[in-house]
């Protein structure tokens, strides 16, 4: 999905070049890690956070796969909250 949507940005990063200035990814400070676009955030300085939080994967807006990923984690979180609630109540 990233290779289709962000081909120019990924190509530039592979060649150690800057991404195009007009790219929607420019404000995200993108980096290419093992072939995956990630956002280099200010959270890099936090010692107590996992790498996935400090450097999240960039997902394109309004993409079907992105929607499915968001739905999956929403449903997963919802079921976790329900389970936690049941444990507290019992």
Backbone atoms as SQL, in Angstrom:
CREATE TABLE atoms (id INTEGER PRIMARY KEY, chain TEXT, resi INTEGER, resn TEXT, atom TEXT, x REAL, y REAL, z REAL);
INSERT INTO atoms VALUES
  (1, 'A', 1, 'UNK', 'N', 0.835, -1.176, 0.000),
  (2, 'A', 1, 'UNK', 'CA', 0.000, 0.000, 0.000),
  (3, 'A', 1, 'UNK', 'C', 0.886, 1.248, 0.000),
  (4, 'A', 2, 'UNK', 'N', 1.942, 1.260, 0.817),
  (5, 'A', 2, 'UNK', 'CA', 2.825, 2.425, 0.840),
  (6, 'A', 2, 'UNK', 'C', 3.566, 2.589, -0.481),
  (7, 'A', 3, 'UNK', 'N', 3.993, 1.488, -1.079),
  (8, 'A', 3, 'UNK', 'CA', 4.753, 1.586, -2.332),
  (9, 'A', 3, 'UNK', 'C', 3.906, 2.153, -3.461),
  (10, 'A', 4, 'UNK', 'N', 2.601, 1.921, -3.426),
  (11, 'A', 4, 'UNK', 'CA', 1.720, 2.478, -4.450),
  (12, 'A', 4, 'UNK', 'C', 1.464, 3.967, -4.204),
  (13, 'A', 5, 'UNK', 'N', 1.169, 4.316, -2.981),
  (14, 'A', 5, 'UNK', 'CA', 0.767, 5.689, -2.650),
  (15, 'A', 5, 'UNK', 'C', 1.954, 6.643, -2.533),
  (16, 'A', 6, 'UNK', 'N', 3.070, 6.149, -2.012),
  (17, 'A', 6, 'UNK', 'CA', 4.218, 7.014, -1.722),
  (18, 'A', 6, 'UNK', 'C', 5.481, 6.573, -2.452),
  (19, 'A', 7, 'UNK', 'N', 5.345, 6.195, -3.703),
  (20, 'A', 7, 'UNK', 'CA', 6.488, 5.687, -4.481),
  (21, 'A', 7, 'UNK', 'C', 7.607, 6.713, -4.587),
  (22, 'A', 8, 'UNK', 'N', 7.293, 7.960, -4.889),
  (23, 'A', 8, 'UNK', 'CA', 8.322, 8.993, -5.055),
  (24, 'A', 8, 'UNK', 'C', 9.066, 9.246, -3.746),
  (25, 'A', 9, 'UNK', 'N', 8.331, 9.291, -2.650),
  (26, 'A', 9, 'UNK', 'CA', 8.938, 9.535, -1.347),
  (27, 'A', 9, 'UNK', 'C', 9.855, 8.376, -0.944),
  (28, 'A', 10, 'UNK', 'N', 9.386, 7.161, -1.162),
  (29, 'A', 10, 'UNK', 'CA', 10.188, 5.990, -0.806),
  (30, 'A', 10, 'UNK', 'C', 11.446, 5.911, -1.666),
  (31, 'A', 11, 'UNK', 'N', 11.306, 6.240, -2.935),
  (32, 'A', 11, 'UNK', 'CA', 12.461, 6.224, -3.830),
  (33, 'A', 11, 'UNK', 'C', 13.500, 7.255, -3.387),
  (34, 'A', 12, 'UNK', 'N', 13.047, 8.439, -3.044),
  (35, 'A', 12, 'UNK', 'CA', 13.961, 9.483, -2.591),
  (36, 'A', 12, 'UNK', 'C', 14.688, 9.054, -1.314),
  (37, 'A', 13, 'UNK', 'N', 13.966, 8.484, -0.375),
  (38, 'A', 13, 'UNK', 'CA', 14.582, 8.059, 0.878),
  (39, 'A', 13, 'UNK', 'C', 15.567, 6.911, 0.663),
  (40, 'A', 14, 'UNK', 'N', 15.257, 6.015, -0.264),
  (41, 'A', 14, 'UNK', 'CA', 16.191, 4.920, -0.581),
  (42, 'A', 14, 'UNK', 'C', 17.507, 5.456, -1.128),
  (43, 'A', 15, 'UNK', 'N', 17.421, 6.563, -1.867),
  (44, 'A', 15, 'UNK', 'CA', 18.609, 7.162, -2.466),
  (45, 'A', 15, 'UNK', 'C', 19.239, 8.221, -1.558),
  (46, 'A', 16, 'UNK', 'N', 18.788, 8.251, -0.297),
  (47, 'A', 16, 'UNK', 'CA', 19.286, 9.223, 0.692),
  (48, 'A', 16, 'UNK', 'C', 19.107, 10.671, 0.239),
  (49, 'A', 17, 'UNK', 'N', 17.990, 10.929, -0.426),
  (50, 'A', 17, 'UNK', 'CA', 17.634, 12.274, -0.876),
  (51, 'A', 17, 'UNK', 'C', 16.456, 12.781, -0.041),
  (52, 'A', 18, 'UNK', 'N', 16.196, 14.078, -0.138),
  (53, 'A', 18, 'UNK', 'CA', 15.021, 14.632, 0.517),
  (54, 'A', 18, 'UNK', 'C', 13.780, 14.289, -0.290),
  (55, 'A', 19, 'UNK', 'N', 12.664, 14.129, 0.410),
  (56, 'A', 19, 'UNK', 'CA', 11.411, 13.881, -0.295),
  (57, 'A', 19, 'UNK', 'C', 10.966, 15.188, -0.942),
  (58, 'A', 20, 'UNK', 'N', 10.139, 15.106, -1.977),
  (59, 'A', 20, 'UNK', 'CA', 9.650, 16.336, -2.621),
  (60, 'A', 20, 'UNK', 'C', 8.968, 17.263, -1.612),
  (61, 'A', 21, 'UNK', 'N', 9.255, 18.541, -1.714),
  (62, 'A', 21, 'UNK', 'CA', 8.704, 19.525, -0.759),
  (63, 'A', 21, 'UNK', 'C', 7.184, 19.577, -0.766),
  (64, 'A', 22, 'UNK', 'N', 6.592, 19.309, -1.917),
  (65, 'A', 22, 'UNK', 'CA', 5.130, 19.368, -2.025),
  (66, 'A', 22, 'UNK', 'C', 4.455, 18.102, -1.495),
  (67, 'A', 23, 'UNK', 'N', 5.236, 17.127, -1.068),
  (68, 'A', 23, 'UNK', 'CA', 4.679, 15.878, -0.564),
  (69, 'A', 23, 'UNK', 'C', 3.879, 16.110, 0.714),
  (70, 'A', 24, 'UNK', 'N', 2.775, 15.399, 0.823),
  (71, 'A', 24, 'UNK', 'CA', 1.966, 15.471, 2.047),
  (72, 'A', 24, 'UNK', 'C', 2.699, 14.847, 3.240),
  (73, 'A', 25, 'UNK', 'N', 3.751, 14.092, 2.978),
  (74, 'A', 25, 'UNK', 'CA', 4.511, 13.455, 4.051),
  (75, 'A', 25, 'UNK', 'C', 5.568, 14.367, 4.660),
  (76, 'A', 26, 'UNK', 'N', 5.894, 15.464, 4.008),
  (77, 'A', 26, 'UNK', 'CA', 6.981, 16.341, 4.465),
  (78, 'A', 26, 'UNK', 'C', 6.869, 16.721, 5.946),
  (79, 'A', 27, 'UNK', 'N', 5.694, 17.107, 6.446),
  (80, 'A', 27, 'UNK', 'CA', 5.616, 17.485, 7.869),
  (81, 'A', 27, 'UNK', 'C', 5.807, 16.311, 8.835),
  (82, 'A', 28, 'UNK', 'N', 5.746, 15.098, 8.326),
  (83, 'A', 28, 'UNK', 'CA', 5.840, 13.915, 9.194),
  (84, 'A', 28, 'UNK', 'C', 7.270, 13.448, 9.427),
  (85, 'A', 29, 'UNK', 'N', 8.239, 14.095, 8.802),
  (86, 'A', 29, 'UNK', 'CA', 9.639, 13.672, 8.907),
  (87, 'A', 29, 'UNK', 'C', 9.778, 12.175, 8.633),
  (88, 'A', 30, 'UNK', 'N', 9.425, 11.736, 7.439),
  (89, 'A', 30, 'UNK', 'CA', 9.436, 10.305, 7.163),
  (90, 'A', 30, 'UNK', 'C', 10.842, 9.714, 7.092),
  (91, 'A', 31, 'UNK', 'N', 10.945, 8.479, 7.549),
  (92, 'A', 31, 'UNK', 'CA', 12.170, 7.695, 7.431),
  (93, 'A', 31, 'UNK', 'C', 11.774, 6.327, 6.888),
  (94, 'A', 32, 'UNK', 'N', 12.703, 5.697, 6.218),
  (95, 'A', 32, 'UNK', 'CA', 12.451, 4.371, 5.669),
  (96, 'A', 32, 'UNK', 'C', 13.196, 3.363, 6.541),
  (97, 'A', 33, 'UNK', 'N', 12.450, 2.483, 7.193),
  (98, 'A', 33, 'UNK', 'CA', 13.029, 1.489, 8.098),
  (99, 'A', 33, 'UNK', 'C', 12.602, 0.102, 7.614),
  (100, 'A', 34, 'UNK', 'N', 13.564, -0.673, 7.159),
  (101, 'A', 34, 'UNK', 'CA', 13.275, -2.017, 6.638),
  (102, 'A', 34, 'UNK', 'C', 12.189, -1.995, 5.571),
  (103, 'A', 35, 'UNK', 'N', 12.234, -0.980, 4.701),
  (104, 'A', 35, 'UNK', 'CA', 11.282, -0.883, 3.609),
  (105, 'A', 35, 'UNK', 'C', 9.918, -0.347, 3.990),
  (106, 'A', 36, 'UNK', 'N', 9.766, 0.136, 5.223),
  (107, 'A', 36, 'UNK', 'CA', 8.483, 0.651, 5.706),
  (108, 'A', 36, 'UNK', 'C', 8.648, 2.128, 6.059),
  (109, 'A', 37, 'UNK', 'N', 7.729, 2.948, 5.564),
  (110, 'A', 37, 'UNK', 'CA', 7.740, 4.374, 5.892),
  (111, 'A', 37, 'UNK', 'C', 7.238, 4.581, 7.312),
  (112, 'A', 38, 'UNK', 'N', 8.025, 5.300, 8.098),
  (113, 'A', 38, 'UNK', 'CA', 7.645, 5.621, 9.467),
  (114, 'A', 38, 'UNK', 'C', 7.818, 7.114, 9.684),
  (115, 'A', 39, 'UNK', 'N', 7.116, 7.653, 10.656),
  (116, 'A', 39, 'UNK', 'CA', 7.206, 9.062, 10.999),
  (117, 'A', 39, 'UNK', 'C', 8.152, 9.224, 12.178),
  (118, 'A', 40, 'UNK', 'N', 9.162, 10.048, 11.989),
  (119, 'A', 40, 'UNK', 'CA', 10.102, 10.322, 13.072),
  (120, 'A', 40, 'UNK', 'C', 9.533, 11.468, 13.890),
  (121, 'A', 41, 'UNK', 'N', 9.060, 11.166, 15.082),
  (122, 'A', 41, 'UNK', 'CA', 8.366, 12.151, 15.911),
  (123, 'A', 41, 'UNK', 'C', 9.249, 12.674, 17.035),
  (124, 'A', 42, 'UNK', 'N', 8.741, 13.664, 17.741),
  (125, 'A', 42, 'UNK', 'CA', 9.457, 14.198, 18.905),
  (126, 'A', 42, 'UNK', 'C', 9.515, 13.193, 20.040),
  (127, 'A', 43, 'UNK', 'N', 8.711, 12.150, 19.954),
  (128, 'A', 43, 'UNK', 'CA', 8.709, 11.127, 21.000),
  (129, 'A', 43, 'UNK', 'C', 9.993, 10.299, 21.009),
  (130, 'A', 44, 'UNK', 'N', 10.875, 10.532, 20.022),
  (131, 'A', 44, 'UNK', 'CA', 12.158, 9.829, 19.973),
  (132, 'A', 44, 'UNK', 'C', 12.921, 10.010, 21.280),
  (133, 'A', 45, 'UNK', 'N', 12.694, 11.121, 21.962),
  (134, 'A', 45, 'UNK', 'CA', 13.423, 11.434, 23.191),
  (135, 'A', 45, 'UNK', 'C', 12.893, 10.684, 24.413),
  (136, 'A', 46, 'UNK', 'N', 11.710, 10.090, 24.303),
  (137, 'A', 46, 'UNK', 'CA', 11.110, 9.384, 25.441),
  (138, 'A', 46, 'UNK', 'C', 11.741, 8.007, 25.597),
  (139, 'A', 47, 'UNK', 'N', 12.266, 7.749, 26.779),
  (140, 'A', 47, 'UNK', 'CA', 12.926, 6.472, 27.034),
  (141, 'A', 47, 'UNK', 'C', 11.944, 5.356, 27.377),
  (142, 'A', 48, 'UNK', 'N', 10.777, 5.717, 27.846),
  (143, 'A', 48, 'UNK', 'CA', 9.845, 4.717, 28.358),
  (144, 'A', 48, 'UNK', 'C', 8.776, 4.278, 27.354),
  (145, 'A', 49, 'UNK', 'N', 8.942, 4.634, 26.089),
  (146, 'A', 49, 'UNK', 'CA', 7.959, 4.254, 25.078),
  (147, 'A', 49, 'UNK', 'C', 8.552, 3.237, 24.110),
  (148, 'A', 50, 'UNK', 'N', 7.729, 2.309, 23.626),
  (149, 'A', 50, 'UNK', 'CA', 8.226, 1.356, 22.627),
  (150, 'A', 50, 'UNK', 'C', 8.500, 2.048, 21.288),
  (151, 'A', 51, 'UNK', 'N', 9.358, 1.436, 20.492),
  (152, 'A', 51, 'UNK', 'CA', 9.750, 1.993, 19.199),
  (153, 'A', 51, 'UNK', 'C', 8.541, 2.268, 18.308),
  (154, 'A', 52, 'UNK', 'N', 7.561, 1.377, 18.322),
  (155, 'A', 52, 'UNK', 'CA', 6.379, 1.521, 17.471),
  (156, 'A', 52, 'UNK', 'C', 5.589, 2.782, 17.796),
  (157, 'A', 53, 'UNK', 'N', 5.680, 3.250, 19.022),
  (158, 'A', 53, 'UNK', 'CA', 4.993, 4.486, 19.421),
  (159, 'A', 53, 'UNK', 'C', 5.845, 5.691, 19.027),
  (160, 'A', 54, 'UNK', 'N', 7.149, 5.578, 19.227),
  (161, 'A', 54, 'UNK', 'CA', 8.047, 6.690, 18.908),
  (162, 'A', 54, 'UNK', 'C', 8.182, 6.927, 17.414),
  (163, 'A', 55, 'UNK', 'N', 8.018, 5.888, 16.636),
  (164, 'A', 55, 'UNK', 'CA', 8.226, 5.986, 15.189),
  (165, 'A', 55, 'UNK', 'C', 7.102, 5.214, 14.474),
  (166, 'A', 56, 'UNK', 'N', 5.873, 5.762, 14.482),
  (167, 'A', 56, 'UNK', 'CA', 4.724, 5.023, 13.936),
  (168, 'A', 56, 'UNK', 'C', 4.782, 4.867, 12.411),
  (169, 'A', 57, 'UNK', 'N', 4.156, 3.804, 11.946),
  (170, 'A', 57, 'UNK', 'CA', 4.046, 3.540, 10.512),
  (171, 'A', 57, 'UNK', 'C', 3.095, 4.563, 9.890),
  (172, 'A', 58, 'UNK', 'N', 3.464, 5.055, 8.728),
  (173, 'A', 58, 'UNK', 'CA', 2.630, 6.019, 8.005),
  (174, 'A', 58, 'UNK', 'C', 1.629, 5.248, 7.144),
  (175, 'A', 59, 'UNK', 'N', 0.358, 5.555, 7.329),
  (176, 'A', 59, 'UNK', 'CA', -0.712, 4.937, 6.550),
  (177, 'A', 59, 'UNK', 'C', -1.439, 6.015, 5.751),
  (178, 'A', 60, 'UNK', 'N', -1.749, 5.734, 4.484),
  (179, 'A', 60, 'UNK', 'CA', -2.450, 6.747, 3.680),
  (180, 'A', 60, 'UNK', 'C', -3.895, 6.947, 4.147),
  (181, 'A', 61, 'UNK', 'N', -4.314, 8.205, 4.117),
  (182, 'A', 61, 'UNK', 'CA', -5.705, 8.532, 4.445),
  (183, 'A', 61, 'UNK', 'C', -6.641, 7.945, 3.402),
  (184, 'A', 62, 'UNK', 'N', -7.845, 7.683, 3.819),
  (185, 'A', 62, 'UNK', 'CA', -8.915, 7.246, 2.915),
  (186, 'A', 62, 'UNK', 'C', -8.525, 6.055, 2.046),
  (187, 'A', 63, 'UNK', 'N', -7.795, 5.123, 2.638),
  (188, 'A', 63, 'UNK', 'CA', -7.419, 3.910, 1.927),
  (189, 'A', 63, 'UNK', 'C', -8.179, 2.748, 2.562),
  (190, 'A', 64, 'UNK', 'N', -8.597, 1.797, 1.764),
  (191, 'A', 64, 'UNK', 'CA', -9.384, 0.681, 2.275),
  (192, 'A', 64, 'UNK', 'C', -8.604, -0.121, 3.315),
  (193, 'A', 65, 'UNK', 'N', -7.334, -0.358, 3.052),
  (194, 'A', 65, 'UNK', 'CA', -6.515, -1.126, 3.995),
  (195, 'A', 65, 'UNK', 'C', -6.358, -0.359, 5.302),
  (196, 'A', 66, 'UNK', 'N', -6.129, 0.945, 5.215),
  (197, 'A', 66, 'UNK', 'CA', -6.024, 1.767, 6.418),
  (198, 'A', 66, 'UNK', 'C', -7.307, 1.682, 7.231),
  (199, 'A', 67, 'UNK', 'N', -8.440, 1.759, 6.558),
  (200, 'A', 67, 'UNK', 'CA', -9.733, 1.646, 7.237),
  (201, 'A', 67, 'UNK', 'C', -9.893, 0.319, 7.947),
  (202, 'A', 68, 'UNK', 'N', -9.453, -0.751, 7.309),
  (203, 'A', 68, 'UNK', 'CA', -9.550, -2.073, 7.932),
  (204, 'A', 68, 'UNK', 'C', -8.632, -2.189, 9.152),
  (205, 'A', 69, 'UNK', 'N', -7.447, -1.621, 9.060),
  (206, 'A', 69, 'UNK', 'CA', -6.518, -1.650, 10.195),
  (207, 'A', 69, 'UNK', 'C', -7.103, -0.874, 11.375),
  (208, 'A', 70, 'UNK', 'N', -7.636, 0.317, 11.110),
  (209, 'A', 70, 'UNK', 'CA', -8.237, 1.128, 12.164),
  (210, 'A', 70, 'UNK', 'C', -9.423, 0.401, 12.785),
  (211, 'A', 71, 'UNK', 'N', -10.252, -0.197, 11.964),
  (212, 'A', 71, 'UNK', 'CA', -11.412, -0.939, 12.474),
  (213, 'A', 71, 'UNK', 'C', -10.971, -2.108, 13.335),
  (214, 'A', 72, 'UNK', 'N', -9.956, -2.833, 12.911),
  (215, 'A', 72, 'UNK', 'CA', -9.456, -3.979, 13.668),
  (216, 'A', 72, 'UNK', 'C', -9.018, -3.547, 15.068),
  (217, 'A', 73, 'UNK', 'N', -8.208, -2.489, 15.137),
  (218, 'A', 73, 'UNK', 'CA', -7.721, -2.059, 16.440),
  (219, 'A', 73, 'UNK', 'C', -8.805, -1.393, 17.275),
  (220, 'A', 74, 'UNK', 'N', -9.759, -0.760, 16.625),
  (221, 'A', 74, 'UNK', 'CA', -10.891, -0.209, 17.359),
  (222, 'A', 74, 'UNK', 'C', -11.687, -1.342, 18.003),
  (223, 'A', 75, 'UNK', 'N', -11.976, -2.370, 17.213),
  (224, 'A', 75, 'UNK', 'CA', -12.722, -3.514, 17.742),
  (225, 'A', 75, 'UNK', 'C', -11.935, -4.237, 18.827),
  (226, 'A', 76, 'UNK', 'N', -10.636, -4.356, 18.634),
  (227, 'A', 76, 'UNK', 'CA', -9.780, -5.021, 19.620),
  (228, 'A', 76, 'UNK', 'C', -9.775, -4.237, 20.917),
  (229, 'A', 77, 'UNK', 'N', -9.630, -2.925, 20.831),
  (230, 'A', 77, 'UNK', 'CA', -9.621, -2.078, 22.017),
  (231, 'A', 77, 'UNK', 'C', -10.972, -2.124, 22.710),
  (232, 'A', 78, 'UNK', 'N', -12.037, -2.099, 21.934),
  (233, 'A', 78, 'UNK', 'CA', -13.379, -2.152, 22.507),
  (234, 'A', 78, 'UNK', 'C', -13.568, -3.439, 23.293),
  (235, 'A', 79, 'UNK', 'N', -13.135, -4.569, 22.729),
  (236, 'A', 79, 'UNK', 'CA', -13.300, -5.832, 23.432),
  (237, 'A', 79, 'UNK', 'C', -12.423, -5.869, 24.678),
  (238, 'A', 80, 'UNK', 'N', -11.256, -5.201, 24.638),
  (239, 'A', 80, 'UNK', 'CA', -10.395, -5.136, 25.820),
  (240, 'A', 80, 'UNK', 'C', -11.070, -4.355, 26.928),
  (241, 'A', 81, 'UNK', 'N', -11.721, -3.259, 26.565),
  (242, 'A', 81, 'UNK', 'CA', -12.420, -2.442, 27.562),
  (243, 'A', 81, 'UNK', 'C', -13.575, -3.229, 28.163),
  (244, 'A', 82, 'UNK', 'N', -14.305, -3.944, 27.337),
  (245, 'A', 82, 'UNK', 'CA', -15.412, -4.757, 27.833),
  (246, 'A', 82, 'UNK', 'C', -14.883, -5.816, 28.795),
  (247, 'A', 83, 'UNK', 'N', -13.788, -6.497, 28.428),
  (248, 'A', 83, 'UNK', 'CA', -13.203, -7.525, 29.282),
  (249, 'A', 83, 'UNK', 'C', -12.735, -6.939, 30.602),
  (250, 'A', 84, 'UNK', 'N', -12.068, -5.794, 30.550),
  (251, 'A', 84, 'UNK', 'CA', -11.590, -5.135, 31.759),
  (252, 'A', 84, 'UNK', 'C', -12.771, -4.747, 32.640),
  (253, 'A', 85, 'UNK', 'N', -13.820, -4.231, 32.046),
  (254, 'A', 85, 'UNK', 'CA', -15.017, -3.853, 32.795),
  (255, 'A', 85, 'UNK', 'C', -15.622, -5.066, 33.483),
  (256, 'A', 86, 'UNK', 'N', -15.701, -6.188, 32.764),
  (257, 'A', 86, 'UNK', 'CA', -16.258, -7.407, 33.352),
  (258, 'A', 86, 'UNK', 'C', -15.402, -7.897, 34.518),
  (259, 'A', 87, 'UNK', 'N', -14.074, -7.787, 34.391),
  (260, 'A', 87, 'UNK', 'CA', -13.182, -8.211, 35.462),
  (261, 'A', 87, 'UNK', 'C', -13.351, -7.327, 36.693),
  (262, 'A', 88, 'UNK', 'N', -13.536, -6.044, 36.486),
  (263, 'A', 88, 'UNK', 'CA', -13.708, -5.116, 37.619),
  (264, 'A', 88, 'UNK', 'C', -15.032, -5.374, 38.302),
  (265, 'A', 89, 'UNK', 'N', -16.060, -5.684, 37.537),
  (266, 'A', 89, 'UNK', 'CA', -17.381, -5.884, 38.106),
  (267, 'A', 89, 'UNK', 'C', -17.542, -7.213, 38.820),
  (268, 'A', 90, 'UNK', 'N', -16.685, -8.186, 38.524),
  (269, 'A', 90, 'UNK', 'CA', -16.840, -9.506, 39.149),
  (270, 'A', 90, 'UNK', 'C', -15.929, -9.685, 40.335);
